[in-house]
Coordinates of C-alpha atoms in Angstrom, one line a residue:
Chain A
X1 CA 16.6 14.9 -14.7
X2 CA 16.4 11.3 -16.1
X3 CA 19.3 8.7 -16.9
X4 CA 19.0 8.0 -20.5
X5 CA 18.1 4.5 -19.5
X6 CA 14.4 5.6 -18.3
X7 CA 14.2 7.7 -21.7
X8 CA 14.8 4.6 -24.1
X9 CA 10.9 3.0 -23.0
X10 CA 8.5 5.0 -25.0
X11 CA 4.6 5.2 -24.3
X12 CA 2.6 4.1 -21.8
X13 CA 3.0 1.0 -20.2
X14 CA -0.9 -0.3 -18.6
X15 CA -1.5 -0.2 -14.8
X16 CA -1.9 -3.9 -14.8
X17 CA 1.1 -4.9 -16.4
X18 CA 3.4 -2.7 -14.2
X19 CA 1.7 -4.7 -11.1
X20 CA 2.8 -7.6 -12.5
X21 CA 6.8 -6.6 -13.3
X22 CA 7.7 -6.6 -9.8
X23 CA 6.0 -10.2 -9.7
X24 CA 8.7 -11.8 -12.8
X25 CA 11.3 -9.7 -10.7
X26 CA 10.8 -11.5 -7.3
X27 CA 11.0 -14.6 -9.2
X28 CA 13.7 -14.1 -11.2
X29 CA 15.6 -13.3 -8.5
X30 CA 15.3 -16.4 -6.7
X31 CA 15.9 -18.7 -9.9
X32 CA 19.3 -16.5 -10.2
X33 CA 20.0 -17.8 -6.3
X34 CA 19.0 -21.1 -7.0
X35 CA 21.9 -20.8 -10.6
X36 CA 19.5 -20.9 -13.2
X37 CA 20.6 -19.0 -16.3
X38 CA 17.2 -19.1 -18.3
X39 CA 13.5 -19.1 -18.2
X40 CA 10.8 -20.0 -20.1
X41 CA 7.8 -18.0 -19.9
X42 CA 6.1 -21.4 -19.4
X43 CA 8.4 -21.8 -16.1
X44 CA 7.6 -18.1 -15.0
X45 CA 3.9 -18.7 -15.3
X46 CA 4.2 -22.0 -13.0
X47 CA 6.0 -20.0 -10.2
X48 CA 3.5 -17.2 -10.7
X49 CA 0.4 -18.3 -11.7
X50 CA 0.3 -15.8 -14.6
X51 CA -1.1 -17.0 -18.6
X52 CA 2.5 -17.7 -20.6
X53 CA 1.0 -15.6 -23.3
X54 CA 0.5 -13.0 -20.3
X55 CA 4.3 -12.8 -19.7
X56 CA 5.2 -13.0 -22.8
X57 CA 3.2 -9.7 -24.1
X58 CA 4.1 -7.9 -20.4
X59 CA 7.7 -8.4 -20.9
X60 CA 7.4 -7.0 -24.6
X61 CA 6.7 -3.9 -23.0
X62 CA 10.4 -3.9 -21.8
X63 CA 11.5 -4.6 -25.3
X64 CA 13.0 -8.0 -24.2
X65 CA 11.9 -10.9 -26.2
X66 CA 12.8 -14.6 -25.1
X67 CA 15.1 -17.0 -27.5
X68 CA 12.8 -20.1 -28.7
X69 CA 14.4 -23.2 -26.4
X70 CA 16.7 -21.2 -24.1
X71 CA 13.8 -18.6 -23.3
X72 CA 15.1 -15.6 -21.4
X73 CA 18.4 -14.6 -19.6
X74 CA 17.8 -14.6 -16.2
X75 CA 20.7 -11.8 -15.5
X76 CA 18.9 -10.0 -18.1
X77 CA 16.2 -9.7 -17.6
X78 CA 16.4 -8.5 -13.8
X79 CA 18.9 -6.1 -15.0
X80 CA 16.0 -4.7 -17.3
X81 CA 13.5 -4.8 -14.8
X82 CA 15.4 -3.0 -12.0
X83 CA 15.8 -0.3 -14.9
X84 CA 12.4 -0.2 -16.1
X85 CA 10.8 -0.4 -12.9
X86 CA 12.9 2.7 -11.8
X87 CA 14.8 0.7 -8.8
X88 CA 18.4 1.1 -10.2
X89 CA 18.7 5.2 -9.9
X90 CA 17.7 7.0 -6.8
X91 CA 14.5 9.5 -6.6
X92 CA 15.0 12.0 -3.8
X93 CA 11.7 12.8 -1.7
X94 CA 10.5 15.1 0.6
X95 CA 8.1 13.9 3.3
X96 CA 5.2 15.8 5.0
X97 CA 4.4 14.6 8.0
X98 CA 6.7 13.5 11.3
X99 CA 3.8 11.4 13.0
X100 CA 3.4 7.6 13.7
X101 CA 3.5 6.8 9.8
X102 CA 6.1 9.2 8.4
X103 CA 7.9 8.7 11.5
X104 CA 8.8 4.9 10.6
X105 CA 9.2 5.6 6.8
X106 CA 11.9 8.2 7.7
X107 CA 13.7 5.2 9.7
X108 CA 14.8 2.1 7.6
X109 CA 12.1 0.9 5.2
X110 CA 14.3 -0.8 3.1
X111 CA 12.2 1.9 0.2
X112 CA 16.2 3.3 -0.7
X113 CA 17.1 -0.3 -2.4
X114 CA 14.0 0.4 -4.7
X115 CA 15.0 3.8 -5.2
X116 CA 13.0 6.3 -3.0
X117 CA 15.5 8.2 -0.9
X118 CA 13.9 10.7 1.7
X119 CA 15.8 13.2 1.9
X120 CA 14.3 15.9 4.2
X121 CA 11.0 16.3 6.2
X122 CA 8.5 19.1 6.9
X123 CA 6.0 19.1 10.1
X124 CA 4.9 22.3 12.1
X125 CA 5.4 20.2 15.8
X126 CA 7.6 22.6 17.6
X127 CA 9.4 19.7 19.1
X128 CA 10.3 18.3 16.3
X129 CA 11.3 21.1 13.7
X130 CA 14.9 21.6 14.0
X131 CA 15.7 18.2 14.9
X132 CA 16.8 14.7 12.6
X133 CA 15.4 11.6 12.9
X134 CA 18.0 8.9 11.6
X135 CA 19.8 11.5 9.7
X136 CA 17.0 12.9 7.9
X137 CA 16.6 16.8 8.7
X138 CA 13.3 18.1 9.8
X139 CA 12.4 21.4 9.0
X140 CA 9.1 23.7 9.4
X141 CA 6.6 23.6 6.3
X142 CA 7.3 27.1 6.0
X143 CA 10.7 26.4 5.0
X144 CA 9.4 24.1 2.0
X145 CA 10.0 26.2 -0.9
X146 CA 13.6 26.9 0.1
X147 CA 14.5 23.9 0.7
X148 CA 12.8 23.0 -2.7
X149 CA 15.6 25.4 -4.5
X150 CA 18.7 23.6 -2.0
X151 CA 17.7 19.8 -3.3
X152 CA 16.8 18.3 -6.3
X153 CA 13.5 17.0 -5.5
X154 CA 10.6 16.2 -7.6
X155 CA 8.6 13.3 -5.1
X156 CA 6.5 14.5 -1.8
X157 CA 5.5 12.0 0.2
X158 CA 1.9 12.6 2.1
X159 CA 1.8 11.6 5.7
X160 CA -0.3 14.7 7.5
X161 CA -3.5 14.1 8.9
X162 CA -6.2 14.3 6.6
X163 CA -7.5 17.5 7.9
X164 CA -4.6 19.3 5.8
X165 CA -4.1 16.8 3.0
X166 CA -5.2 18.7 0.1
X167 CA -4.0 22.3 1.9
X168 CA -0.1 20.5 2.1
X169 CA -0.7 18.9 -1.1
X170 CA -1.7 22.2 -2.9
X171 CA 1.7 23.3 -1.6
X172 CA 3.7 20.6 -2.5
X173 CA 2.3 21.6 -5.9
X174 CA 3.0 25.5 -6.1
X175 CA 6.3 24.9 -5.2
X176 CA 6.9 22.5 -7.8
X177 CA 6.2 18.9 -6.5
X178 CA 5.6 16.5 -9.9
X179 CA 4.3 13.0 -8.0
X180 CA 2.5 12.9 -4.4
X181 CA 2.9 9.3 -2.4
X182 CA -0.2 9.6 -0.5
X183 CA -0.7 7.7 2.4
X184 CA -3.5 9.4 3.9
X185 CA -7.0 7.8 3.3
X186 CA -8.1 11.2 1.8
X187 CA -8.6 11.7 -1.8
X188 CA -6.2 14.8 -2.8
X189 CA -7.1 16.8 -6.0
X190 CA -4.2 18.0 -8.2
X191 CA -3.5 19.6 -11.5
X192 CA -3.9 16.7 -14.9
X193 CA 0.1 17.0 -15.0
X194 CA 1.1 16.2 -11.5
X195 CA 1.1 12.2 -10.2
X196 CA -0.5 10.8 -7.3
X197 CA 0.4 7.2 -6.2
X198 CA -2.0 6.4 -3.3
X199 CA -1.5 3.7 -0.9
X200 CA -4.1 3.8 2.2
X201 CA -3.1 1.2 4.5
X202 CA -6.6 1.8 6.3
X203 CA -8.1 1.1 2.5
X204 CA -6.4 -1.9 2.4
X205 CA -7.3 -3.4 5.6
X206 CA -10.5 -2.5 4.7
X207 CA -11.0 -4.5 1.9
X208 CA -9.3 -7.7 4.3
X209 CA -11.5 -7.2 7.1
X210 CA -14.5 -7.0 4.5
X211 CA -13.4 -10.2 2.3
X212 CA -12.2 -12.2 5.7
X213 CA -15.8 -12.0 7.3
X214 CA -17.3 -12.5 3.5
X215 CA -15.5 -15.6 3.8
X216 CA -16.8 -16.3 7.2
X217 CA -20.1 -16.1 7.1
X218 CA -20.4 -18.0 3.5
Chain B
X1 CA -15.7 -14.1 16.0
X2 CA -17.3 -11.9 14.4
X3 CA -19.7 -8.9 16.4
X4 CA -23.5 -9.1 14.9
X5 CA -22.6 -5.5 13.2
X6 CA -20.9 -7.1 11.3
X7 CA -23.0 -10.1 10.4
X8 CA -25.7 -7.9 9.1
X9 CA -24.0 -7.0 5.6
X10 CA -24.6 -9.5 3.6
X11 CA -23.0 -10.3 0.2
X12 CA -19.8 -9.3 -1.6
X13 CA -19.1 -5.7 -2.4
X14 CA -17.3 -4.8 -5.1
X15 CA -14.2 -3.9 -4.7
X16 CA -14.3 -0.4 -6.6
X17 CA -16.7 0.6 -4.0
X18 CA -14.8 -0.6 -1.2
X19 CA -11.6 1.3 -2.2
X20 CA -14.2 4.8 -2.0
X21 CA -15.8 4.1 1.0
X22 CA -12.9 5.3 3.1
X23 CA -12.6 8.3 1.2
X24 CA -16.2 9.5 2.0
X25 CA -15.1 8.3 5.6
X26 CA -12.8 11.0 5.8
X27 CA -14.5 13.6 3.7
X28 CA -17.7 13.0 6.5
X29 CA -14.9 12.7 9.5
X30 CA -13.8 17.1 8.0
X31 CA -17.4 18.1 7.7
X32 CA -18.0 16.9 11.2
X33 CA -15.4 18.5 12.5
X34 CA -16.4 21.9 10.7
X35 CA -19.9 21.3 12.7
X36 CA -21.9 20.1 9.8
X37 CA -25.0 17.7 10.7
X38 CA -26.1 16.9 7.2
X39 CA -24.2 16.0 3.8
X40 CA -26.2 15.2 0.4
X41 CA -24.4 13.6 -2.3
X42 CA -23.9 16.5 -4.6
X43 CA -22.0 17.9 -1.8
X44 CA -19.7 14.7 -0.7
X45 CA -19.7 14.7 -4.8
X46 CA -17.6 17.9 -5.1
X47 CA -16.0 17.8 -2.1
X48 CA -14.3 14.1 -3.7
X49 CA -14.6 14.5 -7.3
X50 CA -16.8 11.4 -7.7
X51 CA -19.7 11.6 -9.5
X52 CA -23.0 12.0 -7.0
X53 CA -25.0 9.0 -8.3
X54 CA -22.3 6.4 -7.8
X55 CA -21.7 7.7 -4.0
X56 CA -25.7 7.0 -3.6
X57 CA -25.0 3.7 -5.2
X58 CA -21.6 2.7 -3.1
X59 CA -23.7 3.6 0.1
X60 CA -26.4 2.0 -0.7
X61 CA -24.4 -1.0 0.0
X62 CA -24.2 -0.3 3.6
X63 CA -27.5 0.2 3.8
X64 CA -27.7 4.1 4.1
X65 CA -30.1 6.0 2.1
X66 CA -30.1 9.9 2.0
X67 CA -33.2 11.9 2.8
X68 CA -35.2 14.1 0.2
X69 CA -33.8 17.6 0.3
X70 CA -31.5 17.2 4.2
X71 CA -29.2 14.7 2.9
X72 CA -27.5 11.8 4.7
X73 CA -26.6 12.5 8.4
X74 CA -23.1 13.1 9.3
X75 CA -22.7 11.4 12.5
X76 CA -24.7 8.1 11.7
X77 CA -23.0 8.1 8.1
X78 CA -19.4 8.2 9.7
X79 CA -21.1 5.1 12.4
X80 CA -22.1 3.1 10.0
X81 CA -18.9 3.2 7.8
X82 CA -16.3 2.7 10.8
X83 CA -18.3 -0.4 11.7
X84 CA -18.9 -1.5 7.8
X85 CA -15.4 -1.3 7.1
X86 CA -14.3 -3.0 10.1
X87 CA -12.3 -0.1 11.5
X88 CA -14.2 -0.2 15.4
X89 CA -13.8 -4.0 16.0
X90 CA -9.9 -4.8 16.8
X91 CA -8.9 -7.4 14.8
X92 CA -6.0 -9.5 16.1
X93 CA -2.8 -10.1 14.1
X94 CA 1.0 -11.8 14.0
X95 CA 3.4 -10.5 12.2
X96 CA 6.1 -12.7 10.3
X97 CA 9.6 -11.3 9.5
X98 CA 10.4 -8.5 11.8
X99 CA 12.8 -6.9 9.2
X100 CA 12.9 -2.9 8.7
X101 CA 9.2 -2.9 7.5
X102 CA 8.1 -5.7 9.6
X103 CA 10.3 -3.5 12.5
X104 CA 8.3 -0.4 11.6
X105 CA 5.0 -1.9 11.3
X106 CA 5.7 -3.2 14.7
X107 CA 6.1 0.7 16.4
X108 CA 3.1 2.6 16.4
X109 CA 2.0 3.5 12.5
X110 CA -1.6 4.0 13.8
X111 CA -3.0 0.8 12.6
X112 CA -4.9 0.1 15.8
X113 CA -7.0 3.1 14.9
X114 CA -8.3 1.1 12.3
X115 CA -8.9 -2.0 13.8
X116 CA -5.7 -3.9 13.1
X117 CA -3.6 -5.0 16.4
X118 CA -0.3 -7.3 15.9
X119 CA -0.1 -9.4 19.4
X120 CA 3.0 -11.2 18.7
X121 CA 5.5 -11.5 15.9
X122 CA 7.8 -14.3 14.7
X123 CA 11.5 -14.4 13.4
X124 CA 14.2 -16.7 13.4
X125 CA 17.0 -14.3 14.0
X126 CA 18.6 -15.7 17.2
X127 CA 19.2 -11.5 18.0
X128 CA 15.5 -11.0 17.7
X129 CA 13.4 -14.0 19.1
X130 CA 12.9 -13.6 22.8
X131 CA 13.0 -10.0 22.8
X132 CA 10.2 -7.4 22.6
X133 CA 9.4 -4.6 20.2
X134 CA 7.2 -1.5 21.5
X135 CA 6.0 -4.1 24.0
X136 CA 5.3 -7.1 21.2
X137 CA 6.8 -10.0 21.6
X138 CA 9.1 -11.8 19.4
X139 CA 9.0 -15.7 18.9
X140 CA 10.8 -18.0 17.0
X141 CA 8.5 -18.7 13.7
X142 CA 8.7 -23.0 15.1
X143 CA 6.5 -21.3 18.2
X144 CA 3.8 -20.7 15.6
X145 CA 1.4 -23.6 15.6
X146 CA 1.6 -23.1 19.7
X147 CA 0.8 -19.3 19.5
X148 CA -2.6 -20.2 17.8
X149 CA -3.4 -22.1 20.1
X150 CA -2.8 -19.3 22.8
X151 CA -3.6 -16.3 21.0
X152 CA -6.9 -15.5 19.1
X153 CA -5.6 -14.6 15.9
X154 CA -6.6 -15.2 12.1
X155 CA -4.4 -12.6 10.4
X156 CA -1.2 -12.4 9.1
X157 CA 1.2 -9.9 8.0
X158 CA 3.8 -10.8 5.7
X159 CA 6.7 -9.1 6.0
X160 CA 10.0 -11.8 5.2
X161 CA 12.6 -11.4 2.4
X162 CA 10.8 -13.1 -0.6
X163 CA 13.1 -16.2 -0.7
X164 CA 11.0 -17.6 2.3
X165 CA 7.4 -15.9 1.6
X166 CA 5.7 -18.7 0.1
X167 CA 6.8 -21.7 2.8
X168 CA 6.2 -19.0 5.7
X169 CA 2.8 -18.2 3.9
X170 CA 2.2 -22.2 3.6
X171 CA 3.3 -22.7 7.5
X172 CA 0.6 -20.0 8.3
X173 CA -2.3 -21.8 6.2
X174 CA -1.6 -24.5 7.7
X175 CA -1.8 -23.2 11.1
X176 CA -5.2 -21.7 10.7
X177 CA -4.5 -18.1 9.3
X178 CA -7.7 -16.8 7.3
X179 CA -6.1 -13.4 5.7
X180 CA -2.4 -12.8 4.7
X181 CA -1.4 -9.2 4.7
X182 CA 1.6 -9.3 1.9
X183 CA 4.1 -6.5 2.3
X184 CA 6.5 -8.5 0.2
X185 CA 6.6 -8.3 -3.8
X186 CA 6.3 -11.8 -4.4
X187 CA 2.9 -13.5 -5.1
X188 CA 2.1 -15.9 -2.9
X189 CA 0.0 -18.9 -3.6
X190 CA -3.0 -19.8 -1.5
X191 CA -6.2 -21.7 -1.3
X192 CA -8.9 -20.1 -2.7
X193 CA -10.8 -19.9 1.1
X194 CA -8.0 -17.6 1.9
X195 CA -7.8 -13.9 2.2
X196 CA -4.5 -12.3 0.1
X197 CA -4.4 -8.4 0.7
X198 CA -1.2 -7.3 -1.4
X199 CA 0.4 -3.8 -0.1
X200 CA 3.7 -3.9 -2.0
X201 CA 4.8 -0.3 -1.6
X202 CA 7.6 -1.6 -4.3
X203 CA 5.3 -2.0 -7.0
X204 CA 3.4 1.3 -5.7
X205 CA 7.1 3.2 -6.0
X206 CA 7.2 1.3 -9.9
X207 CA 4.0 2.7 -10.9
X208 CA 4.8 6.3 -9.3
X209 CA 8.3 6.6 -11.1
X210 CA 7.2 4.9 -14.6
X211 CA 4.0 7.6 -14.4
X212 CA 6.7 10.4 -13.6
X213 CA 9.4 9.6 -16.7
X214 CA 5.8 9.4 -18.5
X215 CA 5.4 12.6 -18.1
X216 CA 8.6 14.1 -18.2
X217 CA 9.2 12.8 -21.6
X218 CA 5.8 13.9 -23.3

């Protein structure tokens, strides 16, 4: 199921520190455009306002150490990244859901050069069972655990409106779903084993609106 | 700017409790629906899996206290958290970088259910400036500074390839943007009166494919 690549990093890597990787990866990126061919942690932490010592320890994580002087290899070290991160090798996913949100992550989200491809979707809308939506089949939820045996999925991507989150999500799970991308601002339950990666868009203006007028009325 | 409702919370809350208070939101939005009037905290406890004396405490925030024996009412509860977490005011917003995800935050994803509305967006693609999108219009990103002037706006979404995200994010300070929305994975660098809401749904992918090797291997 995984490229011997993802097998070689042992243990848990801390929440925090995978927030920061995609951080040094942005930035390395633009130092390769710009033709630089090293880095100091030093330089990393001006262009991203991280603690040198910070870096240092995150990036030890991904077994790469830096050269006293030179630092690290820029080409390197985005080339371990990608791989670590999981961006290099595609994950197929299913998505539940064909309304306003899953609608526009089944068009062009740019989420296949990071390694999410969607591969089919599952609604119950009479209208739009049976038909594609940029290529992407959409089938009817009843059809789930078929399809589950035709394509080699292990990612379900939640899009439904909350009044059937958990029932979908309890689905996803029988039929053998491992990691659930939730979208929807309802807190799903699932077995210990099974992942859930949640990202409420509703959550997140939330906590803008509050901090904006916090901010206002200081 | 801002309606009295939302003058009369005062003080920071913490950011753990902001992150829950849309889940109880849709928890209370379900029991409503299923004709429930009343909800104590043991129940909204089980129903979310979050232990019953740190909902009393997160509510207590907005100022709701529960009644001896009945509980907290439904309908006022679900009131009092559209308004507290800004989801019944529309807040105005431009939108920089109409890429794929700029594109599909553009078309309907629902957001102006939850207060957000994105009058006008800016690009510099001679294809795209001049044009509409689902009725928004499209300016050239120099039209900026004028667009402030014309449209009451203080948030923006950030949605450009991360070689220009910090000089767009700059061009915006400078124009009179109070809250940045950043869709990209780059950290941008503000001043600390600022607003920085970070929804990189790369870094959320990371996290959701390093958790799912994690598990495959153990």
């Amino acid at each position: 199921m995984n490229s011997n690549n993802e097998h070689k990093f042992f243990g848990k890597v801390p929440e925090p520190t995978l927030r920061r990787l995609p951080w040094y990866l942005s930035n390395l990126k633009l130092l390769r455009k710009k033709g630089e061919q090293y880095v100091s942690s030093t330089q990393l932490s001006k262009e991203t306002n991280i603690d040198a010592s910070q870096i240092a320890k995150d990036l030890s994580f991904v077994r790469v150490t830096g050269r006293t002087r030179v630092g690290y290899e820029v080409d390197t070290l985005i080339t371990v990244l990608e791989d670590f991160l999981g961006f290099t090798r595609i994950h197929k996913a299913f998505l539940f859901g064909v309304g306003s949100l899953g609608g526009a992550l089944l068009r062009d989200m740019g989420l296949e050069h990071f390694g999410l491809q969607i591969v089919a979707a599952f609604d119950v809308n009479p209208c739009l069972v049976g038909t594609t939506l940029c290529g992407i089949p959409i089938y009817h939820t009843d059809e789930f655990e078929q399809k589950m045996r035709e394509y080699d999925v292990n990612i379900g991507v939640l899009t439904v409106p909350i009044e059937i989150a958990q029932a979908v999500t309890d689905k996803m799970v029988a039929g053998g779903i491992k990691a659930v991308w939730n979208f929807t601002p309802f807190r799903i339950r699932v077995p210990e084993s099974i992942v859930v990666q949640n990202t409420s868009l509703y959550a997140h203006l939330a906590l803008m609106f509050n901090r904006l007028n916090f901010n206002d009325i200081k």
